[in-house]
Amino acid sequence: MEAQILHKKLELIQWLSTLEDKAIIEKLINFRKEETKDWWTTISEEEKTSIEKGIIDSENNDLKSHSDARKLYEKWL
């Protein structure tokens, strides 16, 4: 698997090094910017609040066991 990925990366590098189309280059730059955005800025305020509450609960050692969580969310698992 690793060799296949490496080969594909090398193909892309070679293709990119010969690319002359400015529009495609701009699209690739924009794509890279979109892909490297911080996920925190893309989630909802509700999700951020939930994550922050989980961190506070963890810091206060207010945690539930795995088995309790499974019981609570059993119908969705």
PDB file of N, CA and C in Angstrom:
ATOM      1  N   MET A   1       0.823  -1.200   0.000  1.00  0.00           N
ATOM      2  CA  MET A   1       0.000   0.000   0.000  1.00  0.00           C
ATOM      3  C   MET A   1       0.861   1.256   0.000  1.00  0.00           C
ATOM      4  N   GLU A   2       1.866   1.313   0.839  1.00  0.00           N
ATOM      5  CA  GLU A   2       2.739   2.482   0.918  1.00  0.00           C
ATOM      6  C   GLU A   2       3.416   2.756  -0.417  1.00  0.00           C
ATOM      7  N   ALA A   3       3.841   1.723  -1.091  1.00  0.00           N
ATOM      8  CA  ALA A   3       4.515   1.904  -2.377  1.00  0.00           C
ATOM      9  C   ALA A   3       3.558   2.497  -3.404  1.00  0.00           C
ATOM     10  N   GLN A   4       2.300   2.085  -3.361  1.00  0.00           N
ATOM     11  CA  GLN A   4       1.308   2.619  -4.296  1.00  0.00           C
ATOM     12  C   GLN A   4       1.082   4.106  -4.053  1.00  0.00           C
ATOM     13  N   ILE A   5       0.971   4.500  -2.802  1.00  0.00           N
ATOM     14  CA  ILE A   5       0.774   5.910  -2.459  1.00  0.00           C
ATOM     15  C   ILE A   5       1.992   6.720  -2.890  1.00  0.00           C
ATOM     16  N   LEU A   6       3.172   6.219  -2.605  1.00  0.00           N
ATOM     17  CA  LEU A   6       4.401   6.917  -2.988  1.00  0.00           C
ATOM     18  C   LEU A   6       4.453   7.106  -4.509  1.00  0.00           C
ATOM     19  N   HIS A   7       4.083   6.071  -5.236  1.00  0.00           N
ATOM     20  CA  HIS A   7       4.084   6.150  -6.691  1.00  0.00           C
ATOM     21  C   HIS A   7       3.095   7.216  -7.169  1.00  0.00           C
ATOM     22  N   LYS A   8       1.925   7.250  -6.588  1.00  0.00           N
ATOM     23  CA  LYS A   8       0.909   8.245  -6.975  1.00  0.00           C
ATOM     24  C   LYS A   8       1.380   9.661  -6.647  1.00  0.00           C
ATOM     25  N   LYS A   9       2.031   9.826  -5.503  1.00  0.00           N
ATOM     26  CA  LYS A   9       2.568  11.134  -5.138  1.00  0.00           C
ATOM     27  C   LYS A   9       3.608  11.592  -6.151  1.00  0.00           C
ATOM     28  N   LEU A  10       4.487  10.684  -6.533  1.00  0.00           N
ATOM     29  CA  LEU A  10       5.517  11.020  -7.516  1.00  0.00           C
ATOM     30  C   LEU A  10       4.907  11.386  -8.864  1.00  0.00           C
ATOM     31  N   GLU A  11       3.855  10.681  -9.261  1.00  0.00           N
ATOM     32  CA  GLU A  11       3.153  11.013 -10.507  1.00  0.00           C
ATOM     33  C   GLU A  11       2.577  12.428 -10.425  1.00  0.00           C
ATOM     34  N   LEU A  12       1.969  12.750  -9.291  1.00  0.00           N
ATOM     35  CA  LEU A  12       1.404  14.091  -9.113  1.00  0.00           C
ATOM     36  C   LEU A  12       2.486  15.166  -9.144  1.00  0.00           C
ATOM     37  N   ILE A  13       3.585  14.900  -8.478  1.00  0.00           N
ATOM     38  CA  ILE A  13       4.690  15.864  -8.469  1.00  0.00           C
ATOM     39  C   ILE A  13       5.201  16.093  -9.885  1.00  0.00           C
ATOM     40  N   GLN A  14       5.378  15.033 -10.619  1.00  0.00           N
ATOM     41  CA  GLN A  14       5.866  15.148 -11.990  1.00  0.00           C
ATOM     42  C   GLN A  14       4.875  15.940 -12.834  1.00  0.00           C
ATOM     43  N   TRP A  15       3.596  15.619 -12.731  1.00  0.00           N
ATOM     44  CA  TRP A  15       2.558  16.326 -13.481  1.00  0.00           C
ATOM     45  C   TRP A  15       2.525  17.806 -13.111  1.00  0.00           C
ATOM     46  N   LEU A  16       2.575  18.078 -11.815  1.00  0.00           N
ATOM     47  CA  LEU A  16       2.521  19.457 -11.340  1.00  0.00           C
ATOM     48  C   LEU A  16       3.729  20.266 -11.811  1.00  0.00           C
ATOM     49  N   SER A  17       4.877  19.633 -11.857  1.00  0.00           N
ATOM     50  CA  SER A  17       6.088  20.353 -12.272  1.00  0.00           C
ATOM     51  C   SER A  17       6.047  20.767 -13.732  1.00  0.00           C
ATOM     52  N   THR A  18       5.218  20.125 -14.529  1.00  0.00           N
ATOM     53  CA  THR A  18       5.122  20.477 -15.954  1.00  0.00           C
ATOM     54  C   THR A  18       3.855  21.255 -16.274  1.00  0.00           C
ATOM     55  N   LEU A  19       3.018  21.486 -15.293  1.00  0.00           N
ATOM     56  CA  LEU A  19       1.732  22.144 -15.499  1.00  0.00           C
ATOM     57  C   LEU A  19       1.917  23.619 -15.843  1.00  0.00           C
ATOM     58  N   GLU A  20       1.241  24.085 -16.889  1.00  0.00           N
ATOM     59  CA  GLU A  20       1.332  25.470 -17.327  1.00  0.00           C
ATOM     60  C   GLU A  20       0.012  26.224 -17.150  1.00  0.00           C
ATOM     61  N   ASP A  21      -1.078  25.506 -16.963  1.00  0.00           N
ATOM     62  CA  ASP A  21      -2.414  26.115 -16.883  1.00  0.00           C
ATOM     63  C   ASP A  21      -2.594  26.823 -15.542  1.00  0.00           C
ATOM     64  N   LYS A  22      -2.623  28.161 -15.573  1.00  0.00           N
ATOM     65  CA  LYS A  22      -2.719  28.954 -14.350  1.00  0.00           C
ATOM     66  C   LYS A  22      -4.027  28.711 -13.609  1.00  0.00           C
ATOM     67  N   ALA A  23      -5.099  28.467 -14.337  1.00  0.00           N
ATOM     68  CA  ALA A  23      -6.400  28.229 -13.702  1.00  0.00           C
ATOM     69  C   ALA A  23      -6.369  26.952 -12.866  1.00  0.00           C
ATOM     70  N   ILE A  24      -5.764  25.910 -13.395  1.00  0.00           N
ATOM     71  CA  ILE A  24      -5.670  24.647 -12.648  1.00  0.00           C
ATOM     72  C   ILE A  24      -4.757  24.831 -11.443  1.00  0.00           C
ATOM     73  N   ILE A  25      -3.681  25.560 -11.617  1.00  0.00           N
ATOM     74  CA  ILE A  25      -2.773  25.806 -10.491  1.00  0.00           C
ATOM     75  C   ILE A  25      -3.510  26.553  -9.383  1.00  0.00           C
ATOM     76  N   GLU A  26      -4.311  27.565  -9.735  1.00  0.00           N
ATOM     77  CA  GLU A  26      -5.092  28.306  -8.742  1.00  0.00           C
ATOM     78  C   GLU A  26      -6.107  27.398  -8.050  1.00  0.00           C
ATOM     79  N   LYS A  27      -6.751  26.528  -8.825  1.00  0.00           N
ATOM     80  CA  LYS A  27      -7.705  25.581  -8.236  1.00  0.00           C
ATOM     81  C   LYS A  27      -7.008  24.667  -7.235  1.00  0.00           C
ATOM     82  N   LEU A  28      -5.828  24.207  -7.578  1.00  0.00           N
ATOM     83  CA  LEU A  28      -5.073  23.332  -6.675  1.00  0.00           C
ATOM     84  C   LEU A  28      -4.668  24.069  -5.399  1.00  0.00           C
ATOM     85  N   ILE A  29      -4.265  25.321  -5.535  1.00  0.00           N
ATOM     86  CA  ILE A  29      -3.903  26.118  -4.360  1.00  0.00           C
ATOM     87  C   ILE A  29      -5.120  26.311  -3.459  1.00  0.00           C
ATOM     88  N   ASN A  30      -6.260  26.634  -4.075  1.00  0.00           N
ATOM     89  CA  ASN A  30      -7.497  26.800  -3.295  1.00  0.00           C
ATOM     90  C   ASN A  30      -7.926  25.496  -2.639  1.00  0.00           C
ATOM     91  N   PHE A  31      -7.770  24.402  -3.356  1.00  0.00           N
ATOM     92  CA  PHE A  31      -8.096  23.090  -2.793  1.00  0.00           C
ATOM     93  C   PHE A  31      -7.237  22.805  -1.565  1.00  0.00           C
ATOM     94  N   ARG A  32      -5.950  23.092  -1.685  1.00  0.00           N
ATOM     95  CA  ARG A  32      -5.037  22.867  -0.557  1.00  0.00           C
ATOM     96  C   ARG A  32      -5.436  23.719   0.641  1.00  0.00           C
ATOM     97  N   LYS A  33      -5.802  24.966   0.407  1.00  0.00           N
ATOM     98  CA  LYS A  33      -6.227  25.847   1.496  1.00  0.00           C
ATOM     99  C   LYS A  33      -7.469  25.291   2.188  1.00  0.00           C
ATOM    100  N   GLU A  34      -8.422  24.813   1.392  1.00  0.00           N
ATOM    101  CA  GLU A  34      -9.649  24.248   1.958  1.00  0.00           C
ATOM    102  C   GLU A  34      -9.356  22.993   2.774  1.00  0.00           C
ATOM    103  N   GLU A  35      -8.463  22.175   2.292  1.00  0.00           N
ATOM    104  CA  GLU A  35      -8.146  20.906   2.945  1.00  0.00           C
ATOM    105  C   GLU A  35      -7.337  21.100   4.222  1.00  0.00           C
ATOM    106  N   THR A  36      -6.664  22.219   4.362  1.00  0.00           N
ATOM    107  CA  THR A  36      -5.824  22.422   5.535  1.00  0.00           C
ATOM    108  C   THR A  36      -6.460  23.362   6.556  1.00  0.00           C
ATOM    109  N   LYS A  37      -7.748  23.661   6.376  1.00  0.00           N
ATOM    110  CA  LYS A  37      -8.441  24.498   7.352  1.00  0.00           C
ATOM    111  C   LYS A  37      -8.505  23.773   8.688  1.00  0.00           C
ATOM    112  N   ASP A  38      -8.453  24.559   9.735  1.00  0.00           N
ATOM    113  CA  ASP A  38      -8.585  24.008  11.074  1.00  0.00           C
ATOM    114  C   ASP A  38     -10.015  23.512  11.258  1.00  0.00           C
ATOM    115  N   TRP A  39     -10.191  22.250  11.582  1.00  0.00           N
ATOM    116  CA  TRP A  39     -11.530  21.676  11.708  1.00  0.00           C
ATOM    117  C   TRP A  39     -12.358  22.411  12.758  1.00  0.00           C
ATOM    118  N   TRP A  40     -11.708  23.019  13.732  1.00  0.00           N
ATOM    119  CA  TRP A  40     -12.433  23.721  14.792  1.00  0.00           C
ATOM    120  C   TRP A  40     -13.281  24.849  14.210  1.00  0.00           C
ATOM    121  N   THR A  41     -12.785  25.488  13.175  1.00  0.00           N
ATOM    122  CA  THR A  41     -13.525  26.610  12.583  1.00  0.00           C
ATOM    123  C   THR A  41     -14.669  26.138  11.695  1.00  0.00           C
ATOM    124  N   THR A  42     -14.740  24.855  11.424  1.00  0.00           N
ATOM    125  CA  THR A  42     -15.773  24.345  10.531  1.00  0.00           C
ATOM    126  C   THR A  42     -16.920  23.662  11.262  1.00  0.00           C
ATOM    127  N   ILE A  43     -16.805  23.493  12.578  1.00  0.00           N
ATOM    128  CA  ILE A  43     -17.878  22.830  13.314  1.00  0.00           C
ATOM    129  C   ILE A  43     -18.814  23.868  13.927  1.00  0.00           C
ATOM    130  N   SER A  44     -19.993  23.417  14.314  1.00  0.00           N
ATOM    131  CA  SER A  44     -21.006  24.320  14.858  1.00  0.00           C
ATOM    132  C   SER A  44     -20.664  24.741  16.286  1.00  0.00           C
ATOM    133  N   GLU A  45     -21.322  25.794  16.738  1.00  0.00           N
ATOM    134  CA  GLU A  45     -21.133  26.248  18.122  1.00  0.00           C
ATOM    135  C   GLU A  45     -21.587  25.173  19.100  1.00  0.00           C
ATOM    136  N   GLU A  46     -22.636  24.457  18.752  1.00  0.00           N
ATOM    137  CA  GLU A  46     -23.127  23.364  19.607  1.00  0.00           C
ATOM    138  C   GLU A  46     -22.060  22.277  19.757  1.00  0.00           C
ATOM    139  N   GLU A  47     -21.398  21.944  18.666  1.00  0.00           N
ATOM    140  CA  GLU A  47     -20.334  20.936  18.718  1.00  0.00           C
ATOM    141  C   GLU A  47     -19.154  21.432  19.556  1.00  0.00           C
ATOM    142  N   LYS A  48     -18.792  22.707  19.383  1.00  0.00           N
ATOM    143  CA  LYS A  48     -17.699  23.273  20.168  1.00  0.00           C
ATOM    144  C   LYS A  48     -18.026  23.244  21.657  1.00  0.00           C
ATOM    145  N   THR A  49     -19.251  23.627  21.996  1.00  0.00           N
ATOM    146  CA  THR A  49     -19.677  23.630  23.399  1.00  0.00           C
ATOM    147  C   THR A  49     -19.624  22.225  23.982  1.00  0.00           C
ATOM    148  N   SER A  50     -20.069  21.254  23.196  1.00  0.00           N
ATOM    149  CA  SER A  50     -20.058  19.860  23.652  1.00  0.00           C
ATOM    150  C   SER A  50     -18.636  19.369  23.895  1.00  0.00           C
ATOM    151  N   ILE A  51     -17.733  19.694  22.994  1.00  0.00           N
ATOM    152  CA  ILE A  51     -16.327  19.295  23.145  1.00  0.00           C
ATOM    153  C   ILE A  51     -15.716  19.955  24.374  1.00  0.00           C
ATOM    154  N   GLU A  52     -15.972  21.255  24.525  1.00  0.00           N
ATOM    155  CA  GLU A  52     -15.429  21.982  25.676  1.00  0.00           C
ATOM    156  C   GLU A  52     -15.974  21.416  26.989  1.00  0.00           C
ATOM    157  N   LYS A  53     -17.272  21.047  27.004  1.00  0.00           N
ATOM    158  CA  LYS A  53     -17.857  20.437  28.202  1.00  0.00           C
ATOM    159  C   LYS A  53     -17.167  19.106  28.499  1.00  0.00           C
ATOM    160  N   GLY A  54     -16.892  18.325  27.463  1.00  0.00           N
ATOM    161  CA  GLY A  54     -16.205  17.052  27.649  1.00  0.00           C
ATOM    162  C   GLY A  54     -14.806  17.233  28.224  1.00  0.00           C
ATOM    163  N   ILE A  55     -14.115  18.261  27.783  1.00  0.00           N
ATOM    164  CA  ILE A  55     -12.771  18.536  28.305  1.00  0.00           C
ATOM    165  C   ILE A  55     -12.851  18.925  29.779  1.00  0.00           C
ATOM    166  N   ILE A  56     -13.811  19.783  30.114  1.00  0.00           N
ATOM    167  CA  ILE A  56     -13.983  20.198  31.514  1.00  0.00           C
ATOM    168  C   ILE A  56     -14.350  18.996  32.379  1.00  0.00           C
ATOM    169  N   ASP A  57     -15.280  18.170  31.902  1.00  0.00           N
ATOM    170  CA  ASP A  57     -15.659  16.958  32.644  1.00  0.00           C
ATOM    171  C   ASP A  57     -14.439  16.064  32.873  1.00  0.00           C
ATOM    172  N   SER A  58     -13.612  15.918  31.857  1.00  0.00           N
ATOM    173  CA  SER A  58     -12.415  15.087  31.969  1.00  0.00           C
ATOM    174  C   SER A  58     -11.447  15.665  32.998  1.00  0.00           C
ATOM    175  N   GLU A  59     -11.237  16.989  32.934  1.00  0.00           N
ATOM    176  CA  GLU A  59     -10.336  17.631  33.889  1.00  0.00           C
ATOM    177  C   GLU A  59     -10.837  17.493  35.319  1.00  0.00           C
ATOM    178  N   ASN A  60     -12.169  17.453  35.494  1.00  0.00           N
ATOM    179  CA  ASN A  60     -12.764  17.301  36.823  1.00  0.00           C
ATOM    180  C   ASN A  60     -12.980  15.835  37.198  1.00  0.00           C
ATOM    181  N   ASN A  61     -12.470  14.934  36.364  1.00  0.00           N
ATOM    182  CA  ASN A  61     -12.608  13.494  36.575  1.00  0.00           C
ATOM    183  C   ASN A  61     -14.078  13.072  36.682  1.00  0.00           C
ATOM    184  N   ASP A  62     -14.941  13.770  35.953  1.00  0.00           N
ATOM    185  CA  ASP A  62     -16.373  13.480  35.924  1.00  0.00           C
ATOM    186  C   ASP A  62     -16.668  12.703  34.640  1.00  0.00           C
ATOM    187  N   LEU A  63     -16.240  11.450  34.645  1.00  0.00           N
ATOM    188  CA  LEU A  63     -16.334  10.633  33.447  1.00  0.00           C
ATOM    189  C   LEU A  63     -17.258   9.445  33.662  1.00  0.00           C
ATOM    190  N   LYS A  64     -17.809   8.942  32.569  1.00  0.00           N
ATOM    191  CA  LYS A  64     -18.650   7.747  32.600  1.00  0.00           C
ATOM    192  C   LYS A  64     -17.832   6.588  32.039  1.00  0.00           C
ATOM    193  N   SER A  65     -18.135   5.413  32.526  1.00  0.00           N
ATOM    194  CA  SER A  65     -17.424   4.232  32.028  1.00  0.00           C
ATOM    195  C   SER A  65     -17.887   3.895  30.614  1.00  0.00           C
ATOM    196  N   HIS A  66     -17.079   3.120  29.931  1.00  0.00           N
ATOM    197  CA  HIS A  66     -17.419   2.686  28.580  1.00  0.00           C
ATOM    198  C   HIS A  66     -18.728   1.904  28.585  1.00  0.00           C
ATOM    199  N   SER A  67     -18.917   1.043  29.566  1.00  0.00           N
ATOM    200  CA  SER A  67     -20.146   0.234  29.611  1.00  0.00           C
ATOM    201  C   SER A  67     -21.375   1.120  29.840  1.00  0.00           C
ATOM    202  N   ASP A  68     -21.236   2.178  30.649  1.00  0.00           N
ATOM    203  CA  ASP A  68     -22.354   3.103  30.842  1.00  0.00           C
ATOM    204  C   ASP A  68     -22.681   3.836  29.533  1.00  0.00           C
ATOM    205  N   ALA A  69     -21.655   4.225  28.815  1.00  0.00           N
ATOM    206  CA  ALA A  69     -21.865   4.914  27.541  1.00  0.00           C
ATOM    207  C   ALA A  69     -22.550   3.983  26.543  1.00  0.00           C
ATOM    208  N   ARG A  70     -22.125   2.732  26.517  1.00  0.00           N
ATOM    209  CA  ARG A  70     -22.755   1.771  25.597  1.00  0.00           C
ATOM    210  C   ARG A  70     -24.224   1.587  25.936  1.00  0.00           C
ATOM    211  N   LYS A  71     -24.556   1.518  27.204  1.00  0.00           N
ATOM    212  CA  LYS A  71     -25.965   1.383  27.604  1.00  0.00           C
ATOM    213  C   LYS A  71     -26.762   2.600  27.163  1.00  0.00           C
ATOM    214  N   LEU A  72     -26.192   3.783  27.337  1.00  0.00           N
ATOM    215  CA  LEU A  72     -26.876   5.017  27.000  1.00  0.00           C
ATOM    216  C   LEU A  72     -27.119   5.125  25.482  1.00  0.00           C
ATOM    217  N   TYR A  73     -26.133   4.719  24.692  1.00  0.00           N
ATOM    218  CA  TYR A  73     -26.224   4.876  23.241  1.00  0.00           C
ATOM    219  C   TYR A  73     -26.492   3.562  22.509  1.00  0.00           C
ATOM    220  N   GLU A  74     -26.932   2.581  23.242  1.00  0.00           N
ATOM    221  CA  GLU A  74     -27.138   1.233  22.700  1.00  0.00           C
ATOM    222  C   GLU A  74     -28.014   1.219  21.447  1.00  0.00           C
ATOM    223  N   LYS A  75     -29.077   1.993  21.456  1.00  0.00           N
ATOM    224  CA  LYS A  75     -30.006   1.960  20.324  1.00  0.00           C
ATOM    225  C   LYS A  75     -29.396   2.500  19.034  1.00  0.00           C
ATOM    226  N   TRP A  76     -28.302   3.272  19.115  1.00  0.00           N
ATOM    227  CA  TRP A  76     -27.672   3.816  17.925  1.00  0.00           C
ATOM    228  C   TRP A  76     -26.451   2.999  17.494  1.00  0.00           C
ATOM    229  N   LEU A  77     -26.033   2.045  18.300  1.00  0.00           N
ATOM    230  CA  LEU A  77     -24.846   1.249  17.971  1.00  0.00           C
ATOM    231  C   LEU A  77     -25.205   0.017  17.152  1.00  0.00           C
TER     232      LEU A  77
END
